[in-house]
Amino acid sequence: METPDLARMRAEYARHGLDEEAAGDDPLALFGQWLNEAIDADLHEPNAMALATATRTGRPAVRIVLLKGLDERGLTFFTSYESRKGDELEENPRAAATMLWHPLQRQVRVEGAVTRIDEAESDTYFQSRPRGSQIGAVASPQSRIVPSREALEQRVREVERVFGGHEVVRPPIWGGYRIALDSVEFWQGRESRLHDRLRYTRRDSGWRRDRLAP
C-alpha cells in the first residue's frame, strides 16, 4: 500500500473571525448559536462529539458519542454505566469533549466534572428512543468481549422475545451522564493557521474569558 504524504496535506482556513464582542460574555449562548448554525447547515450528525475519559492512573481513551442535552448544567450523553467509559468515569469522574464542525471551520472544547443524571431523566430519554435502540441497549454488554456477531444477534432475539409487545424497560445499568461546563473553548479557523481561540472558565461570580494563542 502506498503511504499518503500526510506532511504535505494542508487546507487553508478563511472564515470570518471570532472577536470578543461577537462572542459575548455567556459561553452557553454562543455554544447554542454555533450548534444551531451547524444544524441549519445540514451537517451530518452535528451533535456528534469526541469524548475523552481516563482511568484513575491517567490512561486515556476517546470515542465519539452523541450530545443529547445542553443547558446551564452542562452536556448530556447516554451510555451503559458498565461500558469502558462508564468504568473510567466511576474511577475518575472528569471528562473532556470536542465538537468539530469542519465545513464551518469551528470546534468547541469542554472540560468538566461528570455526574450521572437522575433516573427520571434517563427514563424519559430511553422511552423516546426507537424500539430497536431500546432492545439493543438491553441486549448489548457494551465494551465487553462477545464470542461472535451471531451470539450478539441471538441475544437481541432473546430480549425481543422477553418484551414481546410490551414496553421495553430501561435497564438500570444504562443512563445519562452530564459534563459540567467548567471550561469552554471556542475555536474559529483563520488564515495562515492564526486561528481564533476564546476560552471561558467558570468563576464564582460568572465567567472569565481569555484569548489563547493558536
XYZ file of N, CA, C and O in Angstrom:
856
model
N 0.838 -1.194 0.000
C 0.000 0.000 0.000
C 0.873 1.244 0.000
O 1.832 1.351 0.760
N 0.536 2.184 -0.871
C 1.293 3.430 -0.929
C 0.890 4.314 0.250
O -0.288 4.557 0.513
N 1.893 4.806 0.962
C 1.630 5.654 2.117
C 1.348 7.074 1.657
O 2.120 7.643 0.890
N 0.234 7.682 2.097
C -0.048 9.064 1.686
C 0.966 10.032 2.275
O 1.512 9.801 3.358
N 1.212 11.089 1.563
C 2.155 12.107 2.019
C 1.416 13.042 2.969
O 0.995 14.145 2.588
N 1.260 12.602 4.205
C 0.461 13.355 5.167
C 1.066 14.712 5.479
O 0.331 15.679 5.752
N 2.398 14.797 5.439
C 3.043 16.066 5.781
C 2.692 17.177 4.808
O 2.724 18.355 5.153
N 2.332 16.809 3.575
C 2.014 17.811 2.565
C 0.517 18.124 2.474
O 0.108 19.014 1.730
N -0.281 17.383 3.214
C -1.719 17.642 3.193
C -2.007 18.910 3.988
O -1.600 19.043 5.150
N -2.717 19.832 3.360
C -2.956 21.118 4.012
C -4.192 21.771 3.418
O -4.379 21.769 2.205
N -5.020 22.317 4.246
C -6.189 23.074 3.798
C -6.141 24.447 4.431
O -5.813 24.584 5.621
N -6.459 25.459 3.659
C -6.437 26.817 4.190
C -7.786 27.157 4.816
O -8.829 26.694 4.364
N -7.746 27.921 5.876
C -8.953 28.387 6.537
C -9.144 29.866 6.232
O -8.193 30.638 6.249
N -10.374 30.250 5.956
C -10.621 31.635 5.556
C -11.978 32.118 6.041
O -12.654 32.893 5.368
N -12.416 31.659 7.200
C -13.688 32.107 7.732
C -13.536 33.477 8.370
O -12.444 33.949 8.650
N -14.675 34.116 8.618
C -14.647 35.356 9.391
C -14.198 35.033 10.806
O -14.430 33.944 11.325
N -13.569 35.984 11.433
C -13.003 35.738 12.740
C -14.032 35.757 13.864
O -15.210 36.063 13.663
N -13.573 35.400 15.049
C -14.382 35.420 16.259
C -13.741 36.409 17.216
O -12.680 36.132 17.793
N -14.362 37.573 17.373
C -13.816 38.542 18.316
C -14.625 38.536 19.605
O -15.691 37.925 19.701
N -14.096 39.213 20.606
C -14.701 39.184 21.923
C -16.112 39.792 21.922
O -17.002 39.303 22.626
N -16.329 40.836 21.147
C -17.648 41.465 21.116
C -18.696 40.520 20.538
O -19.798 40.382 21.077
N -18.341 39.831 19.445
C -19.280 38.895 18.833
C -19.516 37.680 19.727
O -20.619 37.142 19.769
N -18.481 37.253 20.452
C -18.605 36.069 21.305
C -19.506 36.326 22.508
O -20.262 35.451 22.929
N -19.418 37.518 23.067
C -20.234 37.842 24.229
C -19.678 37.272 25.519
O -18.592 36.681 25.549
N -20.437 37.423 26.577
C -19.984 37.012 27.914
C -20.528 35.666 28.364
O -20.135 35.167 29.414
N -21.455 35.093 27.592
C -22.115 33.854 28.000
C -21.748 32.717 27.045
O -22.240 32.671 25.918
N -20.891 31.783 27.471
C -20.486 30.701 26.556
C -21.633 29.776 26.182
O -21.629 29.206 25.092
N -22.617 29.625 27.056
C -23.742 28.751 26.731
C -24.544 29.321 25.561
O -24.975 28.584 24.671
N -24.717 30.641 25.544
C -25.437 31.272 24.436
C -24.680 31.091 23.130
O -25.279 30.781 22.090
N -23.366 31.271 23.170
C -22.571 31.103 21.953
C -22.555 29.638 21.515
O -22.655 29.344 20.311
N -22.455 28.727 22.461
C -22.488 27.296 22.156
C -23.799 26.962 21.447
O -23.821 26.289 20.402
N -24.911 27.420 22.004
C -26.199 27.152 21.385
C -26.315 27.741 19.993
O -26.866 27.109 19.080
N -25.777 28.937 19.808
C -25.802 29.573 18.484
C -25.023 28.750 17.475
O -25.510 28.470 16.369
N -23.807 28.333 17.846
C -22.978 27.556 16.921
C -23.612 26.201 16.620
O -23.581 25.738 15.479
N -24.190 25.560 17.624
C -24.834 24.273 17.401
C -26.022 24.431 16.445
O -26.201 23.629 15.519
N -26.823 25.465 16.645
C -27.961 25.704 15.752
C -27.506 25.992 14.327
O -28.138 25.539 13.361
N -26.404 26.719 14.183
C -25.896 27.013 12.844
C -25.371 25.745 12.170
O -25.501 25.585 10.954
N -24.787 24.831 12.948
C -24.342 23.555 12.389
C -25.538 22.720 11.946
O -25.506 22.057 10.902
N -26.614 22.748 12.739
C -27.835 22.026 12.366
C -28.441 22.635 11.109
O -28.831 21.926 10.174
N -28.517 23.963 11.067
C -29.092 24.650 9.907
C -28.276 24.416 8.641
O -28.824 24.460 7.532
N -26.973 24.159 8.806
C -26.111 23.885 7.654
C -26.277 22.459 7.141
O -25.625 22.073 6.171
N -27.136 21.686 7.787
C -27.451 20.311 7.389
C -26.202 19.427 7.416
O -26.010 18.569 6.542
N -25.353 19.634 8.420
C -24.179 18.786 8.576
C -24.601 17.422 9.105
O -25.588 17.294 9.827
N -23.832 16.392 8.757
C -24.149 15.051 9.218
C -23.869 14.941 10.707
O -22.769 15.234 11.169
N -24.857 14.531 11.470
C -24.768 14.374 12.918
C -24.027 15.552 13.575
O -22.938 15.392 14.147
N -24.613 16.737 13.509
C -23.961 17.903 14.099
C -23.815 17.828 15.610
O -23.081 18.619 16.206
N -24.512 16.868 16.244
C -24.397 16.700 17.694
C -23.370 15.644 18.088
O -23.297 15.257 19.261
N -22.562 15.179 17.149
C -21.511 14.211 17.478
C -20.358 14.914 18.198
O -19.973 16.028 17.844
N -19.823 14.250 19.210
C -18.681 14.836 19.918
C -17.707 13.741 20.327
O -18.103 12.609 20.629
N -16.430 14.099 20.315
C -15.386 13.201 20.796
C -15.313 13.346 22.311
O -15.122 14.461 22.822
N -15.473 12.242 23.005
C -15.485 12.239 24.467
C -14.234 11.547 24.986
O -13.976 10.387 24.652
N -13.473 12.237 25.815
C -12.245 11.683 26.382
C -12.424 11.453 27.877
O -12.903 12.331 28.603
N -12.060 10.253 28.306
C -12.058 9.901 29.717
C -10.695 9.296 30.041
O -9.881 9.038 29.148
N -10.452 9.040 31.320
C -9.183 8.438 31.722
C -9.386 7.604 32.969
O -10.300 7.857 33.772
N -8.527 6.614 33.133
C -8.551 5.802 34.344
C -7.995 6.607 35.514
O -7.485 7.722 35.351
N -8.051 6.021 36.688
C -7.503 6.663 37.877
C -6.015 6.956 37.718
O -5.498 7.947 38.247
N -5.313 6.103 36.979
C -3.878 6.284 36.780
C -3.548 7.159 35.579
O -2.378 7.354 35.260
N -4.559 7.667 34.879
C -4.314 8.603 33.790
C -4.261 8.009 32.403
O -3.943 8.709 31.443
N -4.591 6.733 32.252
C -4.603 6.129 30.918
C -5.845 6.620 30.166
O -6.964 6.345 30.571
N -5.665 7.335 29.024
C -6.804 7.965 28.364
C -7.479 7.073 27.339
O -6.902 6.095 26.843
N -8.714 7.418 27.017
C -9.448 6.795 25.926
C -10.395 7.849 25.356
O -10.886 8.715 26.078
N -10.637 7.772 24.049
C -11.533 8.732 23.408
C -12.413 7.991 22.420
O -11.986 7.003 21.813
N -13.657 8.467 22.268
C -14.606 7.860 21.332
C -15.648 8.906 20.976
O -15.763 9.939 21.640
N -16.425 8.636 19.936
C -17.488 9.544 19.524
C -18.797 9.138 20.194
O -19.187 7.972 20.165
N -19.468 10.118 20.793
C -20.800 9.924 21.346
C -21.686 11.048 20.803
O -21.211 11.968 20.139
N -22.977 10.972 21.103
C -23.908 11.994 20.630
C -24.371 12.864 21.794
O -24.792 12.356 22.831
N -24.258 14.162 21.605
C -24.759 15.119 22.577
C -26.285 15.080 22.557
O -26.910 15.248 21.505
N -26.900 14.860 23.719
C -28.352 14.748 23.794
C -28.987 15.780 24.714
O -30.216 15.766 24.897
N -28.192 16.671 25.268
C -28.742 17.730 26.098
C -27.701 18.803 26.327
O -26.516 18.497 26.520
N -28.125 20.069 26.288
C -27.227 21.197 26.516
C -28.004 22.283 27.254
O -28.981 22.814 26.743
N -27.573 22.581 28.470
C -28.155 23.690 29.219
C -27.121 24.171 30.225
O -25.946 23.778 30.152
N -27.539 25.040 31.142
C -26.585 25.634 32.078
C -25.931 24.590 32.978
O -24.871 24.840 33.563
N -26.523 23.394 33.070
C -25.930 22.342 33.900
C -24.795 21.620 33.183
O -23.947 21.004 33.825
N -24.784 21.661 31.847
C -23.711 21.020 31.107
C -24.178 20.256 29.896
O -25.266 20.492 29.363
N -23.339 19.305 29.441
C -23.581 18.488 28.256
C -24.016 17.097 28.697
O -23.366 16.486 29.546
N -25.095 16.594 28.104
C -25.620 15.287 28.480
C -25.438 14.281 27.342
O -25.696 14.595 26.178
N -24.986 13.069 27.699
C -24.916 11.954 26.755
C -25.349 10.695 27.487
O -25.418 10.667 28.721
N -25.625 9.641 26.728
C -26.145 8.399 27.303
C -25.276 7.215 26.894
O -24.737 7.176 25.780
N -25.191 6.244 27.790
C -24.376 5.064 27.532
C -24.662 4.019 28.614
O -25.465 4.246 29.516
N -23.974 2.895 28.506
C -24.033 1.899 29.573
C -23.079 2.310 30.688
O -21.934 2.686 30.440
N -23.556 2.232 31.925
C -22.689 2.518 33.059
C -21.568 1.484 33.184
O -20.572 1.731 33.859
N -21.748 0.322 32.527
C -20.744 -0.736 32.604
C -19.847 -0.777 31.363
O -19.068 -1.704 31.188
N -19.952 0.241 30.509
C -19.052 0.346 29.358
C -17.676 0.798 29.836
O -17.480 1.145 31.014
N -16.724 0.839 28.921
C -15.394 1.296 29.319
C -15.444 2.727 29.834
O -14.834 3.052 30.859
N -16.177 3.612 29.132
C -16.256 4.986 29.605
C -16.941 5.058 30.958
O -16.576 5.874 31.805
N -17.967 4.191 31.156
C -18.625 4.163 32.452
C -17.680 3.734 33.565
O -17.677 4.323 34.656
N -16.876 2.719 33.289
C -15.892 2.266 34.281
C -14.893 3.378 34.595
O -14.540 3.607 35.761
N -14.434 4.074 33.566
C -13.442 5.130 33.776
C -14.034 6.326 34.510
O -13.375 6.931 35.362
N -15.284 6.658 34.209
C -15.922 7.766 34.912
C -16.198 7.421 36.369
O -16.253 8.312 37.225
N -16.368 6.149 36.663
C -16.520 5.725 38.051
C -15.207 5.949 38.809
O -15.213 6.393 39.969
N -14.089 5.657 38.152
C -12.776 5.834 38.773
C -12.352 7.295 38.811
O -11.731 7.753 39.775
N -12.657 8.006 37.750
C -12.138 9.364 37.551
C -13.240 10.211 36.916
O -13.327 10.307 35.699
N -14.117 10.807 37.724
C -15.321 11.456 37.199
C -15.084 12.843 36.608
O -15.699 13.832 37.005
N -14.209 12.893 35.637
C -13.984 14.107 34.853
C -13.844 13.690 33.391
O -13.447 12.562 33.080
N -14.176 14.616 32.487
C -14.102 14.305 31.061
C -13.833 15.575 30.271
O -13.990 16.694 30.766
N -13.417 15.358 29.026
C -13.274 16.439 28.057
C -14.005 16.015 26.796
O -14.067 14.828 26.466
N -14.592 16.982 26.099
C -15.333 16.690 24.878
C -15.034 17.761 23.837
O -14.830 18.925 24.182
N -15.001 17.335 22.581
C -14.785 18.259 21.469
C -15.843 18.017 20.411
O -16.088 16.875 20.016
N -16.446 19.097 19.951
C -17.378 19.036 18.827
C -16.734 19.781 17.667
O -16.329 20.949 17.803
N -16.612 19.094 16.521
C -15.961 19.661 15.336
C -16.983 19.789 14.218
O -17.612 18.803 13.841
N -17.131 21.003 13.689
C -17.982 21.259 12.530
C -17.070 21.761 11.424
O -16.913 22.980 11.211
N -16.424 20.821 10.747
C -15.345 21.169 9.831
C -15.787 22.079 8.692
O -15.057 23.022 8.348
N -16.953 21.848 8.049
C -17.352 22.759 6.971
C -17.500 24.215 7.433
O -17.370 25.140 6.631
N -17.783 24.403 8.722
C -17.887 25.760 9.269
C -16.573 26.225 9.872
O -16.484 27.354 10.370
N -15.572 25.358 9.854
C -14.252 25.653 10.404
C -14.356 26.104 11.863
O -13.782 27.099 12.289
N -15.094 25.303 12.619
C -15.328 25.605 14.027
C -15.201 24.348 14.882
O -15.505 23.244 14.426
N -14.775 24.561 16.106
C -14.868 23.497 17.092
C -15.100 24.109 18.470
O -14.758 25.270 18.716
N -15.708 23.313 19.347
C -15.913 23.705 20.743
C -15.331 22.608 21.614
O -15.569 21.419 21.373
N -14.571 23.023 22.613
C -13.982 22.078 23.572
C -14.539 22.371 24.955
O -14.622 23.527 25.367
N -14.905 21.304 25.675
C -15.457 21.420 27.015
C -14.681 20.513 27.958
O -14.321 19.387 27.593
N -14.444 20.980 29.162
C -13.847 20.164 30.213
C -14.647 20.364 31.483
O -15.109 21.483 31.766
N -14.825 19.275 32.246
C -15.549 19.445 33.494
C -15.771 18.154 34.246
O -15.479 17.053 33.758
N -16.281 18.301 35.451
C -16.657 17.151 36.277
C -17.883 16.474 35.671
O -18.711 17.121 35.025
N -17.992 15.164 35.889
C -19.083 14.380 35.311
C -19.902 13.739 36.426
O -19.355 13.189 37.386
N -21.216 13.815 36.275
C -22.139 13.165 37.210
C -23.206 12.417 36.414
O -23.482 12.757 35.260
N -23.796 11.407 37.019
C -24.959 10.758 36.411
C -26.177 11.658 36.547
O -26.355 12.315 37.575
N -27.007 11.691 35.522
C -28.263 12.410 35.629
C -29.244 11.550 36.421
O -29.002 10.358 36.647
N -30.359 12.135 36.856
C -31.284 11.344 37.668
C -32.028 10.325 36.808
O -32.109 10.456 35.588
N -32.571 9.325 37.463
C -33.188 8.199 36.764
C -34.405 8.622 35.948
O -34.666 8.064 34.876
N -35.148 9.604 36.430
C -36.328 10.052 35.696
C -35.941 10.630 34.341
O -36.614 10.381 33.328
N -34.848 11.407 34.298
C -34.369 11.949 33.020
C -33.935 10.832 32.085
O -34.216 10.866 30.882
N -33.231 9.843 32.642
C -32.794 8.716 31.816
C -33.986 7.938 31.282
O -34.001 7.509 30.123
N -35.002 7.742 32.130
C -36.205 7.031 31.685
C -36.883 7.776 30.539
O -37.312 7.172 29.549
N -36.999 9.094 30.669
C -37.667 9.898 29.642
C -36.948 9.785 28.316
O -37.572 9.590 27.259
N -35.622 9.900 28.355
C -34.882 9.793 27.101
C -34.971 8.383 26.531
O -35.164 8.202 25.320
N -34.853 7.368 27.385
C -34.896 5.985 26.906
C -36.203 5.701 26.180
O -36.214 5.058 25.124
N -37.305 6.189 26.713
C -38.602 5.936 26.085
C -38.773 6.697 24.776
O -39.637 6.358 23.967
N -37.948 7.718 24.543
C -38.016 8.461 23.279
C -37.242 7.775 22.160
O -37.391 8.144 20.993
N -36.438 6.771 22.501
C -35.602 6.107 21.502
C -36.436 5.120 20.674
O -37.442 4.592 21.147
N -36.002 4.856 19.435
C -36.666 3.805 18.651
C -36.590 2.471 19.396
O -35.633 2.200 20.131
N -37.595 1.624 19.191
C -37.653 0.347 19.925
C -36.403 -0.497 19.662
O -35.881 -1.138 20.590
N -35.896 -0.482 18.447
C -34.695 -1.259 18.156
C -33.502 -0.798 18.982
O -32.700 -1.623 19.440
N -33.384 0.513 19.178
C -32.295 1.029 20.006
C -32.492 0.654 21.462
O -31.525 0.394 22.194
N -33.748 0.634 21.907
C -34.024 0.199 23.278
C -33.625 -1.265 23.479
O -32.971 -1.617 24.474
N -34.019 -2.111 22.536
C -33.656 -3.535 22.609
C -32.142 -3.694 22.619
O -31.578 -4.481 23.394
N -31.466 -2.933 21.765
C -30.012 -3.025 21.703
C -29.349 -2.638 23.012
O -28.356 -3.258 23.427
N -29.881 -1.603 23.678
C -29.304 -1.182 24.953
C -29.434 -2.268 26.008
O -28.554 -2.438 26.854
N -30.542 -3.009 25.977
C -30.736 -4.102 26.929
C -29.843 -5.289 26.584
O -29.235 -5.916 27.459
N -29.732 -5.581 25.292
C -29.051 -6.805 24.860
C -27.535 -6.711 24.873
O -26.849 -7.712 25.090
N -26.996 -5.535 24.632
C -25.555 -5.419 24.418
C -24.778 -5.238 25.719
O -25.016 -4.277 26.454
N -23.820 -6.117 26.005
C -22.921 -5.909 27.138
C -21.784 -4.969 26.698
O -20.655 -5.394 26.445
N -22.086 -3.712 26.597
C -21.220 -2.742 25.924
C -19.784 -2.784 26.426
O -19.532 -2.811 27.630
N -18.862 -2.796 25.477
C -17.406 -2.811 25.701
C -16.870 -4.161 26.170
O -15.658 -4.319 26.336
N -17.750 -5.149 26.386
C -17.292 -6.463 26.819
C -17.043 -7.362 25.604
O -17.627 -7.167 24.536
N -16.201 -8.351 25.763
C -15.906 -9.292 24.684
C -17.113 -10.201 24.460
O -17.694 -10.725 25.423
N -17.482 -10.373 23.196
C -18.549 -11.311 22.828
C -17.953 -12.345 21.873
O -17.013 -12.047 21.135
N -18.483 -13.580 21.887
C -17.866 -14.625 21.066
C -18.011 -14.409 19.569
O -17.171 -14.859 18.794
N -19.096 -13.738 19.137
C -19.332 -13.570 17.715
C -20.473 -12.587 17.488
O -21.241 -12.287 18.416
N -20.594 -12.119 16.240
C -21.744 -11.296 15.880
C -23.032 -12.098 16.036
O -24.067 -11.586 16.501
N -22.965 -13.363 15.671
C -24.134 -14.232 15.779
C -24.618 -14.323 17.217
O -25.833 -14.294 17.485
N -23.678 -14.422 18.154
C -24.061 -14.513 19.559
C -24.754 -13.230 20.016
O -25.729 -13.269 20.783
N -24.270 -12.090 19.531
C -24.896 -10.823 19.885
C -26.310 -10.733 19.318
O -27.253 -10.321 20.009
N -26.467 -11.133 18.057
C -27.792 -11.088 17.442
C -28.761 -12.072 18.111
O -29.961 -11.798 18.222
N -28.243 -13.199 18.574
C -29.070 -14.144 19.317
C -29.553 -13.520 20.621
O -30.710 -13.690 21.025
N -28.678 -12.772 21.265
C -29.062 -12.080 22.497
C -30.165 -11.054 22.212
O -31.112 -10.917 22.997
N -30.077 -10.356 21.085
C -31.118 -9.394 20.699
C -32.458 -10.111 20.528
O -33.498 -9.645 21.007
N -32.437 -11.265 19.864
C -33.680 -12.021 19.657
C -34.280 -12.467 20.996
O -35.500 -12.455 21.177
N -33.429 -12.852 21.940
C -33.911 -13.272 23.254
C -34.589 -12.114 23.981
O -35.649 -12.281 24.601
N -33.981 -10.921 23.885
C -34.572 -9.746 24.545
C -35.892 -9.374 23.878
O -36.867 -9.022 24.552
N -35.948 -9.484 22.569
C -37.200 -9.211 21.854
C -38.308 -10.150 22.310
O -39.465 -9.740 22.477
N -37.970 -11.412 22.531
C -38.966 -12.371 22.988
C -39.429 -12.039 24.416
O -40.610 -12.175 24.744
N -38.508 -11.616 25.256
C -38.856 -11.298 26.645
C -39.881 -10.167 26.706
O -40.871 -10.237 27.456
N -39.662 -9.128 25.899
C -40.558 -7.979 25.961
C -41.775 -8.135 25.049
O -42.806 -7.510 25.297
N -41.671 -8.984 24.023
C -42.808 -9.219 23.152
C -43.412 -7.904 22.682
O -42.729 -7.030 22.170
N -44.699 -7.725 22.885
C -45.355 -6.483 22.504
C -45.404 -5.457 23.615
O -46.123 -4.460 23.504
N -44.656 -5.707 24.691
C -44.687 -4.810 25.847
C -43.639 -3.705 25.710
O -42.695 -3.788 24.924
N -43.812 -2.678 26.507
C -42.852 -1.574 26.557
C -41.510 -2.083 27.068
O -41.443 -2.854 28.028
N -40.433 -1.637 26.418
C -39.089 -2.028 26.849
C -38.702 -1.160 28.044
O -38.791 0.071 27.991
N -38.270 -1.801 29.108
C -37.897 -1.083 30.326
C -36.404 -0.754 30.283
O -35.573 -1.598 29.943
N -36.075 0.481 30.637
C -34.660 0.873 30.675
C -33.907 0.022 31.688
O -34.293 -0.070 32.847
N -32.808 -0.604 31.252
C -32.018 -1.388 32.210
C -31.327 -0.459 33.207
O -30.902 0.650 32.845
N -31.183 -0.859 34.450
C -30.588 0.023 35.461
C -29.126 0.347 35.195
O -28.594 1.289 35.789
N -28.475 -0.415 34.329
C -27.062 -0.154 34.032
C -26.890 0.818 32.861
O -25.766 1.041 32.405
N -27.969 1.406 32.387
C -27.903 2.292 31.223
C -28.549 3.626 31.576
O -29.625 3.667 32.177
N -27.882 4.726 31.210
C -28.463 6.029 31.516
C -27.566 7.168 31.076
O -26.647 6.989 30.277
N -27.838 8.342 31.620
C -27.163 9.542 31.162
C -26.097 10.050 32.106
O -26.150 9.832 33.329
N -25.127 10.751 31.515
C -24.099 11.479 32.248
C -24.165 12.942 31.832
O -24.562 13.267 30.705
N -23.702 13.807 32.716
C -23.643 15.231 32.397
C -22.240 15.756 32.688
O -21.716 15.560 33.788
N -21.646 16.425 31.697
C -20.345 17.071 31.862
C -20.589 18.526 32.233
O -21.201 19.281 31.462
N -20.125 18.933 33.397
C -20.275 20.322 33.817
C -19.431 21.240 32.939
O -18.372 20.848 32.430
N -19.890 22.456 32.775
C -19.174 23.430 31.945
C -18.162 24.181 32.811
O -18.319 25.369 33.120
N -17.082 23.491 33.176
C -16.028 24.149 33.946
C -15.167 25.025 33.043
O -14.713 26.096 33.449
N -14.939 24.558 31.821
C -14.154 25.298 30.842
C -14.748 25.047 29.460
O -15.031 23.898 29.115
N -14.941 26.122 28.684
C -15.489 26.011 27.336
C -14.617 26.852 26.408
O -14.437 28.045 26.646
N -14.085 26.214 25.366
C -13.240 26.936 24.409
C -13.856 26.895 23.017
O -14.259 25.841 22.538
N -13.888 28.054 22.382
C -14.409 28.186 21.017
C -13.247 28.447 20.069
O -12.421 29.334 20.312
N -13.211 27.672 18.993
C -12.122 27.742 18.004
C -12.732 28.070 16.643
O -13.652 27.388 16.196
N -12.230 29.127 16.016
C -12.683 29.519 14.685
C -11.483 29.560 13.757
O -10.488 30.231 14.037
N -11.541 28.814 12.657
C -10.424 28.762 11.728
C -10.162 30.111 11.073
O -11.093 30.818 10.683
N -8.869 30.433 10.933
C -8.458 31.671 10.282
C -7.301 31.393 9.328
O -6.686 30.310 9.345
N -6.979 32.337 8.515
C -5.902 32.182 7.534
C -4.554 32.008 8.227
O -4.330 32.518 9.333
N -3.658 31.298 7.535
C -2.262 31.106 7.968
C -2.154 30.474 9.347
O -1.187 30.676 10.061
N -3.167 29.699 9.711
C -3.219 28.987 10.995
C -3.263 29.927 12.203
O -3.034 29.500 13.333
N -3.572 31.201 11.980
C -3.726 32.134 13.092
C -5.182 32.112 13.554
O -5.909 33.104 13.467
N -5.584 30.947 14.043
C -6.970 30.727 14.412
C -7.352 31.549 15.636
O -6.517 31.931 16.454
N -8.659 31.822 15.763
C -9.188 32.467 16.960
C -9.549 31.412 17.986
O -10.237 30.433 17.671
N -9.105 31.617 19.228
C -9.442 30.723 20.331
C -9.858 31.574 21.529
O -9.053 32.352 22.058
N -11.101 31.428 21.940
C -11.605 32.110 23.121
C -12.034 31.067 24.141
O -12.862 30.209 23.843
N -11.456 31.162 25.328
C -11.746 30.195 26.383
C -12.482 30.876 27.536
O -12.060 31.933 28.009
N -13.568 30.232 27.949
C -14.338 30.703 29.105
C -14.088 29.738 30.259
O -14.253 28.528 30.115
N -13.737 30.281 31.415
C -13.508 29.485 32.613
C -14.491 29.924 33.689
O -14.634 31.122 33.952
N -15.164 28.951 34.289
C -16.179 29.295 35.289
C -15.535 29.861 36.550
O -14.536 29.341 37.054
N -16.117 30.943 37.036
C -15.737 31.552 38.301
C -16.976 31.681 39.178
O -18.098 31.622 38.693
N -16.776 31.909 40.488
C -17.915 32.041 41.394
C -18.854 33.149 40.951
O -20.073 33.056 41.106
N -18.293 34.204 40.401
C -19.089 35.366 40.008
C -19.545 35.327 38.552
O -20.145 36.270 38.058
N -19.244 34.253 37.844
C -19.630 34.163 36.435
C -18.567 33.485 35.600
O -18.102 32.400 35.950
N -18.163 34.133 34.509
C -17.215 33.543 33.584
C -16.038 34.481 33.336
O -16.214 35.682 33.230
N -14.859 33.896 33.236
C -13.686 34.627 32.791
C -13.413 34.226 31.349
O -13.367 33.035 31.023
N -13.225 35.222 30.492
C -12.952 34.961 29.084
C -11.524 35.362 28.761
O -11.103 36.464 29.086
N -10.779 34.454 28.112
C -9.396 34.717 27.721
C -9.209 34.356 26.265
O -9.806 33.396 25.764
N -8.338 35.087 25.595
C -7.929 34.728 24.237
C -6.655 33.923 24.335
O -5.697 34.317 25.006
N -6.624 32.771 23.649
C -5.457 31.898 23.623
C -4.757 32.000 22.284
O -5.399 32.149 21.248
N -3.439 31.896 22.301
C -2.682 31.882 21.045
C -2.980 30.586 20.308
O -3.165 29.525 20.921
N -3.041 30.640 18.971
C -3.348 29.415 18.196
C -2.175 28.449 18.191
O -1.055 28.803 18.497
